[in-house]
Coordinates of C-alpha atoms and ligand atoms in Angstrom, one line a residue:
M9 CA 30.0 -14.4 -84.9
A10 CA 31.5 -16.5 -87.6
E11 CA 35.1 -17.1 -87.1
A12 CA 37.5 -16.3 -89.9
S13 CA 39.5 -19.4 -91.0
G14 CA 43.2 -19.1 -90.6
K15 CA 45.7 -19.0 -87.8
Q16 CA 47.2 -16.4 -85.7
V17 CA 50.9 -15.8 -85.8
R18 CA 52.9 -13.6 -83.6
C19 CA 54.3 -10.6 -85.4
S20 CA 57.5 -8.9 -84.6
G21 CA 55.7 -6.1 -82.9
G22 CA 54.1 -8.6 -80.5
H23 CA 50.7 -8.3 -82.3
S24 CA 49.3 -11.3 -83.8
A25 CA 48.6 -11.2 -87.5
F26 CA 46.1 -13.2 -89.5
V27 CA 47.8 -15.1 -92.4
P28 CA 45.6 -16.9 -94.9
D29 CA 46.4 -20.5 -95.7
P30 CA 47.4 -21.4 -99.3
L31 CA 44.4 -22.9 -100.9
P32 CA 44.2 -26.6 -100.5
P33 CA 44.5 -28.8 -103.5
A34 CA 40.9 -29.8 -103.4
E35 CA 39.9 -26.2 -103.3
K36 CA 41.9 -25.6 -106.4
T37 CA 39.9 -28.3 -108.3
K38 CA 36.6 -26.9 -107.0
R39 CA 37.3 -23.5 -108.3
G40 CA 37.6 -24.7 -111.8
T41 CA 39.6 -26.6 -114.2
P42 CA 43.1 -25.3 -114.3
R43 CA 43.5 -23.0 -117.3
K44 CA 45.5 -24.1 -120.1
R45 CA 49.2 -23.2 -120.2
T46 CA 48.6 -21.3 -123.3
E47 CA 45.8 -19.1 -121.8
R48 CA 48.0 -18.6 -118.8
Q49 CA 50.7 -17.7 -121.0
S50 CA 48.5 -15.4 -123.1
A51 CA 47.2 -13.3 -120.2
P52 CA 49.5 -14.3 -117.5
E53 CA 50.3 -10.9 -116.4
G54 CA 46.7 -9.6 -116.4
R55 CA 45.4 -12.5 -114.4
L56 CA 48.3 -12.5 -112.1
Q57 CA 47.7 -8.9 -111.7
V58 CA 44.1 -9.5 -110.9
T59 CA 44.9 -12.2 -108.5
K60 CA 47.6 -10.2 -106.9
E61 CA 45.2 -7.3 -106.4
S62 CA 42.5 -9.6 -105.2
L63 CA 45.0 -11.1 -102.8
Q64 CA 46.1 -7.6 -101.9
N65 CA 42.5 -6.7 -101.2
T66 CA 41.9 -9.8 -99.2
I67 CA 45.1 -9.1 -97.2
E68 CA 43.8 -5.5 -96.7
E69 CA 40.5 -6.8 -95.6
L70 CA 42.1 -9.3 -93.4
K71 CA 44.2 -6.6 -92.0
T72 CA 41.1 -4.5 -91.2
S73 CA 39.4 -7.6 -89.9
K74 CA 42.3 -8.3 -87.7
E75 CA 42.4 -4.8 -86.4
E76 CA 38.6 -4.9 -85.8
T77 CA 39.0 -8.3 -84.0
Q78 CA 41.9 -6.8 -82.1
S79 CA 39.9 -3.8 -81.0
L80 CA 36.9 -6.1 -80.2
N81 CA 39.1 -8.2 -78.1
E82 CA 40.4 -5.2 -76.3
E83 CA 36.8 -4.0 -75.7
R84 CA 35.8 -7.5 -74.5
Q85 CA 38.7 -7.4 -72.2
T86 CA 37.7 -4.0 -70.9
V87 CA 34.1 -5.1 -70.5
N88 CA 35.4 -8.3 -68.8
S89 CA 37.5 -6.4 -66.3
E90 CA 34.5 -4.0 -65.8
L91 CA 32.3 -6.9 -65.2
Q92 CA 34.9 -8.4 -62.9
G93 CA 34.9 -5.0 -61.0
K94 CA 31.1 -5.0 -60.8
I95 CA 31.1 -8.5 -59.6
E96 CA 33.7 -7.6 -56.9
E97 CA 31.6 -4.5 -56.0
L98 CA 28.5 -6.5 -55.8
S99 CA 30.1 -9.1 -53.6
Q100 CA 31.6 -6.3 -51.6
A101 CA 28.1 -4.7 -51.3
D102 CA 26.7 -8.1 -50.4
D103 CA 29.3 -8.5 -47.7
D104 CA 28.7 -4.9 -46.5
M105 CA 25.0 -5.6 -46.4
A106 CA 25.5 -8.8 -44.4
N107 CA 27.9 -7.1 -42.0
L108 CA 25.6 -4.1 -41.7
L109 CA 22.7 -6.3 -40.9
N110 CA 24.8 -8.2 -38.4
A111 CA 26.1 -5.0 -36.9
T112 CA 22.7 -3.6 -36.5
D113 CA 21.5 -6.8 -34.9
V114 CA 18.2 -6.4 -36.8
A115 CA 16.7 -9.8 -37.6
T116 CA 15.3 -9.7 -41.2
I117 CA 13.1 -12.1 -43.1
F118 CA 12.4 -11.7 -46.8
L119 CA 9.2 -13.0 -48.1
D120 CA 8.0 -13.6 -51.7
N121 CA 4.7 -12.4 -53.0
D122 CA 3.0 -15.6 -51.7
L123 CA 4.3 -14.7 -48.3
R124 CA 6.8 -17.6 -48.3
I125 CA 10.2 -17.2 -46.7
K126 CA 12.8 -16.4 -49.3
R127 CA 15.7 -16.0 -47.0
F128 CA 16.6 -14.5 -43.6
T129 CA 19.4 -13.1 -41.6
A130 CA 21.2 -15.0 -38.9
Q131 CA 19.5 -12.9 -36.2
A132 CA 16.1 -14.2 -37.4
T133 CA 17.1 -17.6 -36.1
G134 CA 17.2 -16.2 -32.6
V135 CA 13.9 -14.3 -32.8
I136 CA 11.6 -17.0 -34.2
R137 CA 14.0 -20.0 -34.3
L138 CA 14.1 -20.0 -38.1
M139 CA 16.1 -22.8 -39.8
Q140 CA 17.4 -23.1 -43.3
S141 CA 14.6 -25.7 -43.9
D142 CA 12.1 -23.0 -43.2
V143 CA 13.0 -21.3 -46.5
G144 CA 10.1 -21.8 -48.9
R145 CA 7.6 -22.3 -46.0
P146 CA 4.7 -19.9 -45.8
I147 CA 5.0 -17.4 -43.0
S148 CA 1.6 -18.6 -41.7
E149 CA 3.3 -21.8 -40.5
I150 CA 5.7 -20.1 -38.2
V151 CA 3.4 -17.3 -37.0
A152 CA 2.7 -19.2 -33.8
R153 CA 6.3 -18.5 -32.7
L154 CA 5.3 -14.9 -32.2
D155 CA 2.6 -13.5 -30.1
Y156 CA 1.1 -11.8 -33.2
P157 CA -1.9 -13.7 -34.5
T158 CA -2.8 -11.2 -37.3
L159 CA 0.7 -11.3 -38.9
V160 CA -0.5 -13.0 -42.1
Q161 CA -3.4 -10.5 -42.6
D162 CA -1.2 -7.6 -41.8
A163 CA 1.5 -8.8 -44.2
G164 CA -1.1 -9.3 -46.9
Q165 CA -2.4 -5.8 -46.3
V166 CA 1.1 -4.3 -46.6
L167 CA 1.5 -6.2 -49.9
K168 CA -1.8 -4.8 -51.1
T169 CA -1.5 -1.2 -50.0
L170 CA 2.3 -0.9 -50.2
S171 CA 2.2 1.0 -46.9
F172 CA 4.3 -0.2 -44.0
K173 CA 3.2 -1.7 -40.8
E174 CA 4.9 -1.3 -37.4
I175 CA 4.0 -3.2 -34.3
E176 CA 5.6 -4.3 -31.0
V177 CA 5.5 -8.1 -30.6
K178 CA 6.6 -10.5 -28.0
A179 CA 8.6 -13.5 -29.0
E180 CA 8.2 -16.9 -27.3
D181 CA 11.1 -16.2 -24.9
G182 CA 9.3 -13.0 -23.7
T183 CA 11.6 -10.6 -25.5
W184 CA 9.9 -7.6 -27.0
Y185 CA 10.7 -6.6 -30.7
L186 CA 9.6 -3.7 -32.8
M187 CA 8.5 -5.5 -35.9
R188 CA 8.3 -3.7 -39.3
I189 CA 6.7 -5.1 -42.4
L190 CA 7.7 -3.3 -45.6
P191 CA 7.3 -4.0 -49.3
Y192 CA 10.4 -5.3 -51.0
R193 CA 11.3 -2.9 -53.9
T194 CA 13.7 -4.0 -56.6
A195 CA 16.1 -1.6 -58.3
E196 CA 13.5 -1.2 -61.0
N197 CA 11.0 -0.2 -58.3
M198 CA 9.1 -3.4 -58.6
I199 CA 7.5 -5.0 -55.6
D200 CA 9.0 -8.4 -55.0
G201 CA 7.5 -9.6 -51.7
L202 CA 8.1 -8.2 -48.2
V203 CA 10.8 -7.5 -45.8
I204 CA 10.1 -8.1 -42.1
T205 CA 12.5 -6.7 -39.6
F206 CA 12.8 -7.2 -35.9
V207 CA 14.5 -4.7 -33.7
D208 CA 15.1 -5.8 -30.1
V209 CA 13.2 -3.2 -28.0
H210 CA 13.2 -5.3 -24.9
R211 CA 15.3 -2.9 -22.9
L212 CA 13.4 0.0 -24.3
K213 CA 10.2 -1.7 -23.4
K214 CA 11.5 -2.4 -19.9
V215 CA 12.5 1.3 -19.6
E216 CA 9.1 2.2 -20.9
E217 CA 7.4 0.0 -18.4
E218 CA 9.6 1.3 -15.6
L219 CA 8.8 4.8 -16.8
A220 CA 5.1 4.1 -16.9
Y221 CA 5.4 2.6 -13.4
A222 CA 7.4 5.7 -12.2
N223 CA 4.9 7.9 -13.9
A224 CA 2.0 6.1 -12.2
A225 CA 3.8 6.4 -8.8
L226 CA 4.4 10.1 -9.6
Q227 CA 0.7 10.6 -10.4
R228 CA -0.2 8.9 -7.2
D229 CA 2.2 11.1 -5.4
I230 CA 0.7 14.1 -7.0
A231 CA -2.8 13.0 -6.1
E232 CA -1.7 12.4 -2.6
R233 CA -0.1 15.8 -2.4
I234 CA -3.3 17.4 -3.7
Q235 CA -5.2 15.5 -1.1
V236 CA -2.7 16.5 1.6
E237 CA -2.9 20.1 0.5
A238 CA -6.7 20.0 0.5
S239 CA -6.8 18.5 4.0
L240 CA -4.2 21.0 5.1
R241 CA -6.4 23.8 3.8
R242 CA -9.3 22.2 5.7
L243 CA -7.2 21.9 8.8
V244 CA -6.1 25.6 8.5
T245 CA -9.8 26.5 8.3
V246 CA -10.6 24.3 11.3
V247 CA -7.8 25.8 13.3
M248 CA -8.7 29.3 12.3
D249 CA -12.4 28.7 13.1
S250 CA -11.8 26.7 16.2
N251 CA -13.4 27.8 19.4
D252 CA -10.2 27.2 21.3
A253 CA -7.3 29.6 21.0
V254 CA -4.6 28.1 18.8
T255 CA -1.2 29.7 18.9
V256 CA 2.2 28.8 17.4
Q257 CA 5.4 29.9 18.8
D258 CA 9.1 29.3 17.9
L259 CA 11.5 27.9 20.4
E260 CA 12.3 31.5 21.5
G261 CA 8.6 32.0 22.3
R262 CA 8.0 34.4 19.4
I263 CA 4.4 34.0 18.3
T264 CA 4.1 32.9 14.7
G265 CA 0.5 31.8 14.7
W266 CA -2.7 33.2 16.2
N267 CA -6.2 32.2 15.3
R268 CA -9.5 34.1 15.7
A269 CA -10.4 32.4 18.9
A270 CA -7.1 33.6 20.4
E271 CA -8.0 37.1 19.3
R272 CA -11.4 36.8 21.1
M273 CA -10.0 35.1 24.2
Y274 CA -6.9 37.3 24.8
G275 CA -7.9 40.6 23.0
W276 CA -4.8 41.0 20.8
S277 CA -5.3 41.0 17.1
E278 CA -3.3 38.6 15.0
F279 CA -1.2 41.5 13.7
E280 CA -0.4 42.6 17.3
A281 CA 0.2 39.0 18.5
L282 CA 2.7 38.2 15.7
A283 CA 4.9 40.9 17.1
M284 CA 4.7 39.5 20.7
N285 CA 6.4 36.8 22.7
I286 CA 4.2 34.1 24.3
R287 CA 5.7 35.1 27.7
D288 CA 3.6 38.3 27.4
L289 CA 0.6 36.1 28.1
V290 CA 2.0 34.2 31.0
P291 CA 1.4 35.5 34.5
D292 CA 4.7 36.5 36.3
D293 CA 4.5 33.7 38.8
L294 CA 4.3 31.1 36.0
K295 CA 6.9 32.5 33.7
D296 CA 9.8 30.2 34.9
D297 CA 7.7 27.1 34.8
E298 CA 6.5 27.8 31.3
L299 CA 10.0 28.4 30.1
K300 CA 11.0 25.0 31.4
L301 CA 8.1 23.5 29.7
V302 CA 9.1 25.0 26.3
H303 CA 12.6 23.6 26.8
A304 CA 11.2 20.2 27.6
L305 CA 9.0 20.3 24.5
A306 CA 12.0 21.4 22.4
D307 CA 13.8 18.3 23.7
G308 CA 11.0 16.2 22.3
E309 CA 9.4 15.4 25.6
R310 CA 5.7 14.7 25.5
I311 CA 3.7 16.9 27.9
A312 CA 0.2 15.9 28.9
S313 CA -2.6 18.6 28.8
F314 CA -2.6 20.7 31.9
E315 CA -4.5 23.5 33.6
T316 CA -2.7 26.9 33.8
R317 CA -3.4 30.6 33.6
R318 CA -3.0 33.3 31.0
V319 CA -3.2 37.1 31.0
T320 CA -5.4 38.9 28.6
K321 CA -4.7 42.3 26.9
E322 CA -7.0 43.8 29.6
G323 CA -4.9 42.3 32.3
Q324 CA -7.6 39.7 33.2
I325 CA -6.4 36.3 34.4
L326 CA -8.0 33.4 32.6
D327 CA -7.9 29.8 33.7
V328 CA -7.0 27.8 30.6
W329 CA -6.7 24.1 29.7
L330 CA -3.6 23.9 27.6
T331 CA -2.5 21.2 25.2
A332 CA 1.0 21.6 23.6
T333 CA 2.2 19.9 20.5
Q334 CA 5.6 19.9 19.0
L335 CA 5.9 20.9 15.3
V336 CA 8.8 19.1 13.7
D337 CA 10.7 19.4 10.4
E338 CA 11.3 16.6 7.9
V339 CA 14.1 15.2 10.0
G340 CA 12.0 15.2 13.2
K341 CA 13.7 18.2 14.8
V342 CA 11.3 20.3 16.9
T343 CA 11.1 23.7 15.3
A344 CA 8.0 25.2 17.0
V345 CA 5.3 24.5 19.5
A346 CA 1.6 24.7 18.8
T347 CA -0.8 25.2 21.7
T348 CA -4.5 24.8 22.1
E349 CA -5.9 26.8 25.0
R350 CA -9.5 26.5 26.2
D351 CA -10.9 29.1 28.5
I352 CA -12.1 27.2 31.5
T353 CA -12.6 30.1 33.9
E354 CA -16.4 29.6 33.8
R355 CA -16.1 25.8 33.9
R356 CA -13.7 26.0 36.7
A357 CA -16.0 28.4 38.6
A358 CA -18.9 25.9 37.9
A359 CA -16.7 23.0 39.0
E360 CA -15.8 24.8 42.2
A361 CA -19.5 25.6 42.8
L362 CA -20.4 22.0 42.2
E363 CA -17.7 20.9 44.6
R364 CA -19.0 23.3 47.2
L365 CA -22.5 22.0 46.6
N366 CA -21.3 18.4 46.8
H367 CA -19.6 19.2 50.1
E368 CA -22.7 20.8 51.4
L369 CA -24.8 17.9 50.2
D370 CA -22.4 15.6 51.9
Q371 CA -22.8 17.5 55.1
K372 CA -26.6 17.5 54.7
N373 CA -26.6 13.8 54.1
K374 CA -24.6 13.3 57.2
E375 CA -26.9 15.4 59.1
L376 CA -29.9 13.6 57.7
E377 CA -28.3 10.3 58.4
S378 CA -27.7 11.2 62.0
L379 CA -31.2 12.7 62.2
L380 CA -32.5 9.4 60.7
Y381 CA -30.4 7.5 63.1
V382 CA -31.6 9.6 66.1
A383 CA -35.2 9.5 64.9
S384 CA -35.2 5.8 64.2
H385 CA -33.4 5.1 67.4
D386 CA -35.6 7.4 69.5
L387 CA -38.8 6.1 67.8
W388 CA -37.6 2.6 68.6
S389 CA -38.2 2.8 72.4
P390 CA -41.8 4.1 72.3
L391 CA -42.4 1.5 69.6
V392 CA -41.1 -1.2 71.9
N393 CA -43.4 0.2 74.6
I394 CA -46.4 0.1 72.3
K395 CA -45.5 -3.4 71.2
G396 CA -45.2 -4.5 74.8
F397 CA -48.4 -2.8 76.0
S398 CA -50.4 -3.9 73.0
G399 CA -49.4 -7.4 73.9
E400 CA -50.5 -7.0 77.4
L401 CA -53.6 -5.3 76.3
N402 CA -54.3 -8.2 74.0
K403 CA -53.8 -10.6 76.9
A404 CA -56.0 -8.6 79.1
C405 CA -58.7 -8.4 76.4
K406 CA -58.7 -12.1 76.2
T407 CA -59.9 -12.4 79.8
L408 CA -62.6 -9.7 79.4
P409 CA -65.3 -11.9 77.6
S410 CA -65.5 -14.3 80.5
L411 CA -65.6 -11.5 83.0
V412 CA -68.4 -9.8 81.1
A413 CA -70.3 -13.1 80.9
D414 CA -70.0 -13.6 84.6
A415 CA -70.9 -10.0 85.5
Q416 CA -74.4 -8.9 86.5
L417 CA -75.1 -6.7 83.6
P418 CA -78.2 -5.9 81.6
E419 CA -78.5 -8.2 78.6
D420 CA -78.4 -5.5 75.9
L421 CA -75.2 -4.0 77.5
K422 CA -73.7 -7.5 77.8
E423 CA -74.5 -8.0 74.1
Q424 CA -72.9 -4.7 73.1
L425 CA -69.8 -5.5 75.2
T426 CA -69.6 -9.0 73.7
I427 CA -69.6 -7.5 70.2
I428 CA -66.9 -5.0 71.2
L429 CA -64.8 -7.6 72.9
D430 CA -65.2 -10.4 70.4
Q431 CA -64.9 -8.4 67.2
Q432 CA -63.9 -4.7 67.5
V433 CA -61.2 -5.0 70.1
P434 CA -59.4 -8.0 68.5
R435 CA -59.6 -6.3 65.1
A436 CA -58.2 -3.0 66.6
L437 CA -55.5 -4.9 68.4
E438 CA -54.6 -6.8 65.3
S439 CA -54.2 -3.6 63.4
I440 CA -52.1 -2.1 66.1
V441 CA -49.8 -5.2 66.2
A442 CA -49.5 -5.2 62.4
G443 CA -48.7 -1.5 62.4
V444 CA -46.2 -1.9 65.1
T445 CA -44.5 -4.8 63.3
K446 CA -44.4 -2.9 60.1
M447 CA -43.0 0.2 61.8
D448 CA -40.5 -2.1 63.6
T449 CA -39.1 -3.4 60.3
L450 CA -39.1 0.0 58.8
L451 CA -37.3 1.5 61.7
A452 CA -34.9 -1.4 61.6
G453 CA -34.2 -0.8 57.9
L454 CA -33.8 3.0 58.5
L455 CA -31.5 2.3 61.3
R456 CA -29.4 0.0 59.2
L457 CA -29.3 2.6 56.4
S458 CA -28.4 5.4 58.8
R459 CA -25.8 3.2 60.5
L460 CA -24.2 2.6 57.1
G461 CA -23.2 6.3 56.9
Q462 CA -22.0 6.3 60.5
A463 CA -20.0 3.0 60.5
S464 CA -16.3 3.2 59.9
L465 CA -15.1 1.3 56.9
Q466 CA -12.6 -1.5 57.1
L467 CA -11.3 -2.0 53.6
E468 CA -9.6 -5.3 53.0
Q469 CA -9.1 -7.9 50.4
L470 CA -12.2 -10.0 50.1
D471 CA -12.4 -13.5 49.0
M472 CA -15.7 -13.3 47.3
N473 CA -16.0 -17.1 46.8
T474 CA -16.0 -17.7 50.5
M475 CA -18.3 -14.8 51.1
L476 CA -20.9 -16.0 48.5
A477 CA -20.7 -19.5 49.9
D478 CA -21.6 -18.1 53.4
I479 CA -24.4 -16.0 52.0
V480 CA -25.9 -18.9 50.1
K481 CA -25.7 -21.1 53.2
A482 CA -27.6 -18.4 55.2
A483 CA -30.2 -18.3 52.5
E484 CA -30.4 -22.1 52.2
F485 CA -34.0 -22.3 53.4
Q486 CA -35.2 -19.6 51.0
V487 CA -33.3 -21.2 48.1
R488 CA -34.9 -24.5 48.8
E489 CA -38.3 -23.0 49.2
S490 CA -38.0 -21.2 45.8
G491 CA -36.9 -24.4 44.0
A492 CA -34.5 -22.3 42.1
T493 CA -31.2 -23.5 40.7
L494 CA -28.3 -21.4 42.0
Q495 CA -25.0 -21.3 40.1
I496 CA -22.0 -19.5 41.6
D497 CA -19.0 -19.1 39.3
T498 CA -15.4 -18.5 40.5
L499 CA -15.3 -14.9 41.5
P500 CA -12.3 -12.5 41.5
L501 CA -11.0 -10.8 44.7
C502 CA -11.9 -7.3 45.5
L503 CA -11.2 -4.6 48.0
G504 CA -14.1 -3.7 50.4
D505 CA -15.7 -3.6 53.8
A506 CA -16.6 -7.3 54.5
T507 CA -19.8 -6.5 56.5
Q508 CA -21.2 -4.1 54.0
I509 CA -20.2 -6.1 51.0
N510 CA -21.8 -9.1 52.6
Q511 CA -25.0 -7.0 53.0
V512 CA -24.8 -5.9 49.4
F513 CA -24.7 -9.4 48.0
S514 CA -27.2 -10.8 50.6
N515 CA -29.7 -8.1 49.4
L516 CA -29.1 -8.9 45.7
L517 CA -29.5 -12.6 46.2
D518 CA -32.5 -12.0 48.4
N519 CA -34.2 -9.9 45.7
A520 CA -33.2 -12.4 43.0
L521 CA -35.0 -15.1 45.0
K522 CA -38.0 -12.9 45.9
Y523 CA -38.7 -11.7 42.4
L524 CA -38.5 -15.0 40.5
D525 CA -41.3 -15.6 38.0
P526 CA -43.6 -18.4 39.3
A527 CA -44.3 -19.3 35.7
R528 CA -40.9 -20.9 35.2
S529 CA -38.3 -22.6 37.3
G530 CA -35.9 -20.1 38.7
L531 CA -32.3 -19.8 37.6
I532 CA -29.9 -17.6 39.5
R533 CA -26.3 -17.1 38.6
V534 CA -23.5 -15.1 40.2
R535 CA -20.4 -14.5 38.1
G536 CA -17.5 -12.0 38.0
H537 CA -14.4 -10.9 36.1
Q538 CA -11.7 -8.5 36.4
E539 CA -11.7 -5.5 34.1
G540 CA -8.6 -3.2 34.4
G541 CA -8.3 -2.4 38.1
R542 CA -11.9 -3.3 38.9
A543 CA -13.7 -6.4 39.9
V544 CA -17.1 -6.6 38.2
Y545 CA -19.7 -9.0 39.6
C546 CA -23.1 -9.9 38.2
V547 CA -26.1 -11.3 40.0
E548 CA -28.4 -12.6 37.3
D549 CA -31.9 -14.0 37.6
N550 CA -34.6 -15.1 35.2
G551 CA -37.3 -13.5 37.2
I552 CA -40.1 -11.0 36.5
G553 CA -37.7 -8.2 35.4
I554 CA -38.0 -4.5 35.8
A555 CA -39.5 -2.1 33.2
P556 CA -37.0 0.4 31.8
E557 CA -38.8 3.4 33.4
D558 CA -38.4 1.8 36.8
Q559 CA -34.8 0.8 36.5
D560 CA -33.4 4.0 38.2
R561 CA -36.2 4.3 40.8
V562 CA -35.6 0.9 42.4
F563 CA -32.6 2.4 44.2
E564 CA -34.7 5.1 45.9
V565 CA -35.6 4.7 49.5
F566 CA -39.1 3.0 50.1
H567 CA -39.6 2.5 46.4
R568 CA -41.3 -0.7 45.7
L569 CA -42.6 -1.6 42.3
N570 CA -45.4 -3.9 43.4
P571 CA -46.2 -3.1 47.1
E572 CA -49.3 -5.4 46.9
G573 CA -47.3 -8.3 45.5
S574 CA -46.5 -11.5 47.4
A575 CA -42.9 -10.5 48.0
T576 CA -42.3 -8.9 51.4
G577 CA -39.9 -6.0 51.8
E578 CA -39.8 -2.4 52.8
G579 CA -38.2 -0.8 49.7
L580 CA -34.9 -0.2 51.5
G581 CA -32.7 -3.0 50.2
L582 CA -31.3 -1.5 47.0
A583 CA -31.1 2.0 48.6
T584 CA -28.9 0.4 51.3
V585 CA -26.8 -1.4 48.7
R586 CA -26.1 1.7 46.7
R587 CA -25.3 3.7 49.9
A588 CA -22.9 1.0 51.0
L589 CA -21.1 0.8 47.6
D590 CA -21.0 4.6 47.3
R591 CA -19.0 4.8 50.5
Q592 CA -16.3 2.5 49.2
G593 CA -16.0 3.7 45.7
G594 CA -18.2 1.0 44.3
K595 CA -20.9 1.2 41.7
I596 CA -24.1 -0.6 41.0
W597 CA -26.2 -0.7 37.8
L598 CA -28.7 -3.0 36.2
E599 CA -29.9 -4.4 33.0
S600 CA -33.4 -5.9 32.9
Q601 CA -36.1 -7.0 30.6
P602 CA -39.6 -7.4 32.0
G603 CA -40.7 -11.0 31.7
K604 CA -37.1 -12.2 31.1
G605 CA -35.1 -11.4 34.1
S606 CA -32.6 -8.9 35.6
R607 CA -28.8 -8.5 35.9
F608 CA -27.5 -6.4 38.8
F609 CA -23.8 -5.4 38.2
V610 CA -21.5 -4.4 41.1
S611 CA -18.1 -2.9 40.4
L612 CA -15.5 -2.7 43.1
S613 CA -11.8 -1.9 43.2
A614 CA -9.7 -4.9 42.6
Q615 CA -6.5 -3.2 43.9
V616 CA -5.3 -4.2 47.3
Ligands
ADP707 P1 -37.7 -4.6 48.5 O1 -37.5 -4.7 50.0 O2 -39.0 -4.2 48.1 O3 -37.2 -5.8 47.9 P2 -35.5 -3.2 47.3 O4 -35.0 -1.9 47.5 O5 -34.6 -4.4 47.5 O6 -36.8 -3.3 48.1 O7 -36.1 -3.3 45.8 C1 -36.9 -2.3 45.4 C2 -37.8 -2.8 44.3 O8 -37.1 -3.2 43.2 C3 -38.5 -4.1 44.7 O9 -39.7 -3.8 45.4 C4 -38.8 -4.7 43.4 O10 -40.0 -4.2 42.9 C5 -37.7 -4.3 42.6 N1 -36.7 -5.4 42.5 C6 -35.5 -5.5 43.2 N2 -34.8 -6.5 42.8 C7 -35.5 -7.1 41.8 C8 -35.3 -8.3 40.9 N3 -34.2 -9.0 41.0 N4 -36.2 -8.6 40.0 C9 -37.3 -7.8 39.9 N5 -37.6 -6.7 40.6 C10 -36.7 -6.3 41.6

């Protein structure tokens, strides 16, 4: 705006007024040559009038101008103060915004359309260590500070689609943030880059993780519960279908559970039983004992299974094998007792019958043993006679040939007698002597076997190392003859009758030597160990072995697997061994493989 020339002066009213300067002298010459005095004098008034009017107009115009200027000034002042107000508002809004952003703790980064950092809030320095020098850098250069490799693509996508993107990201320090990428809209709804915000969701994430963990635990718990319930259902079915009577009673003895087997065994239906007390099933003479038992169970005592009696609906007494179990609540307090009862009436009768039979068998065995003893003993004396007389007969027969030769007998008779005396009689006598010798050993064996049953036992602690050393010494010749290697380990002590145990191990060692395989050098080993309260010994050889089908039969009397073989024996050794061990609570068994060898195990009490 062109400025009017002049100066402002203060008016009395305080308003400034514009007063024109008197024309300068140069101006006056420019405007024209001053008119002659005469002309001025001829139209002085007219011209003056014109000038006056013109001046008047100019003054008027100036006045108007001044007023306009004044009002313009006023307007400018108003606009100025409005502008000032707006600037203050804007700075207030800016402060508010900065405070708001600080208060919300939301880290914010502003990007331009080229994805370069325009500015950021203070919180952003904490999240991705932004510095003032990062302003202007492309976001792609600092993306590595976040565990978010597709940030640049996603930011580009938001810029393209104007949609927003939300994702959880982990910063370098491990903190989780909810990251939002939004288009930056200007007041004119123009897109001017992007805004990226980071909200700290670490605690939320932690809670989420804990929740997920708790949820997984809950799921497991539920799965377990489902399993428990399923197995409980199975258990109930098993209990209900069990062949044993299963009953449940509270601590006053009131029946609260009764399965089908209990119905069958005792005759009361479940409905009836649930109105009864367990005492109704207990015979009178046992009632007090059973009450004590329930009290003991209620006190948490463990009771081993035991045999007792129960009364059926029909009044029949049953022998039962009872197992009682406490049922406890969640704090371990006994609330009820479950019992399993098995009817053993028949089994018991069978066991009694077996016991009777065993007793009878024992008696018969004893009778047989004494019969055997008497028979073998009584047969012994005639045998001794036969043995003696056959010897004498043999002697006598040896003199006969010379007598016949000297006798006056016809030649053909002599010839016949010579054949009889030279061949038939010696052969017959030889057979008699062999038979007698065989019978002698058999009778000796039988006598030993029968004496075993008769002999009184003297149980004592046995030092098996000494005993084996004695046995080996006695068999020294046989061992040397066989060429076998004998190894005796350190043996544990045991309880037994010294004579009979000596017989046992002598027999086993004798057999091990007798039944070695000539195809390989013999190896015999005796070892032993303690197992619980028992001493277990093993006599092992690498001999001919015993076929599986013969392994039980070798303990039978007179049972020989290879009677024609070179080994001598009467098939009584192992029978004697078993009998001896039976009498003192010992056991014998074997493991063997034909062609490889045998192991005979002996178990005896180790307790003294
Ligand atoms: P025997 O007097 O015949 O040895 P035993 O009662 O001692 O009688 O043995 C019965 C049979 O068991 C023997 O004839 C033999 O065939 C077999 N036997 C016993 N011990 C052994 C062994 N260690 N190895 C192979 N066979 C054996």
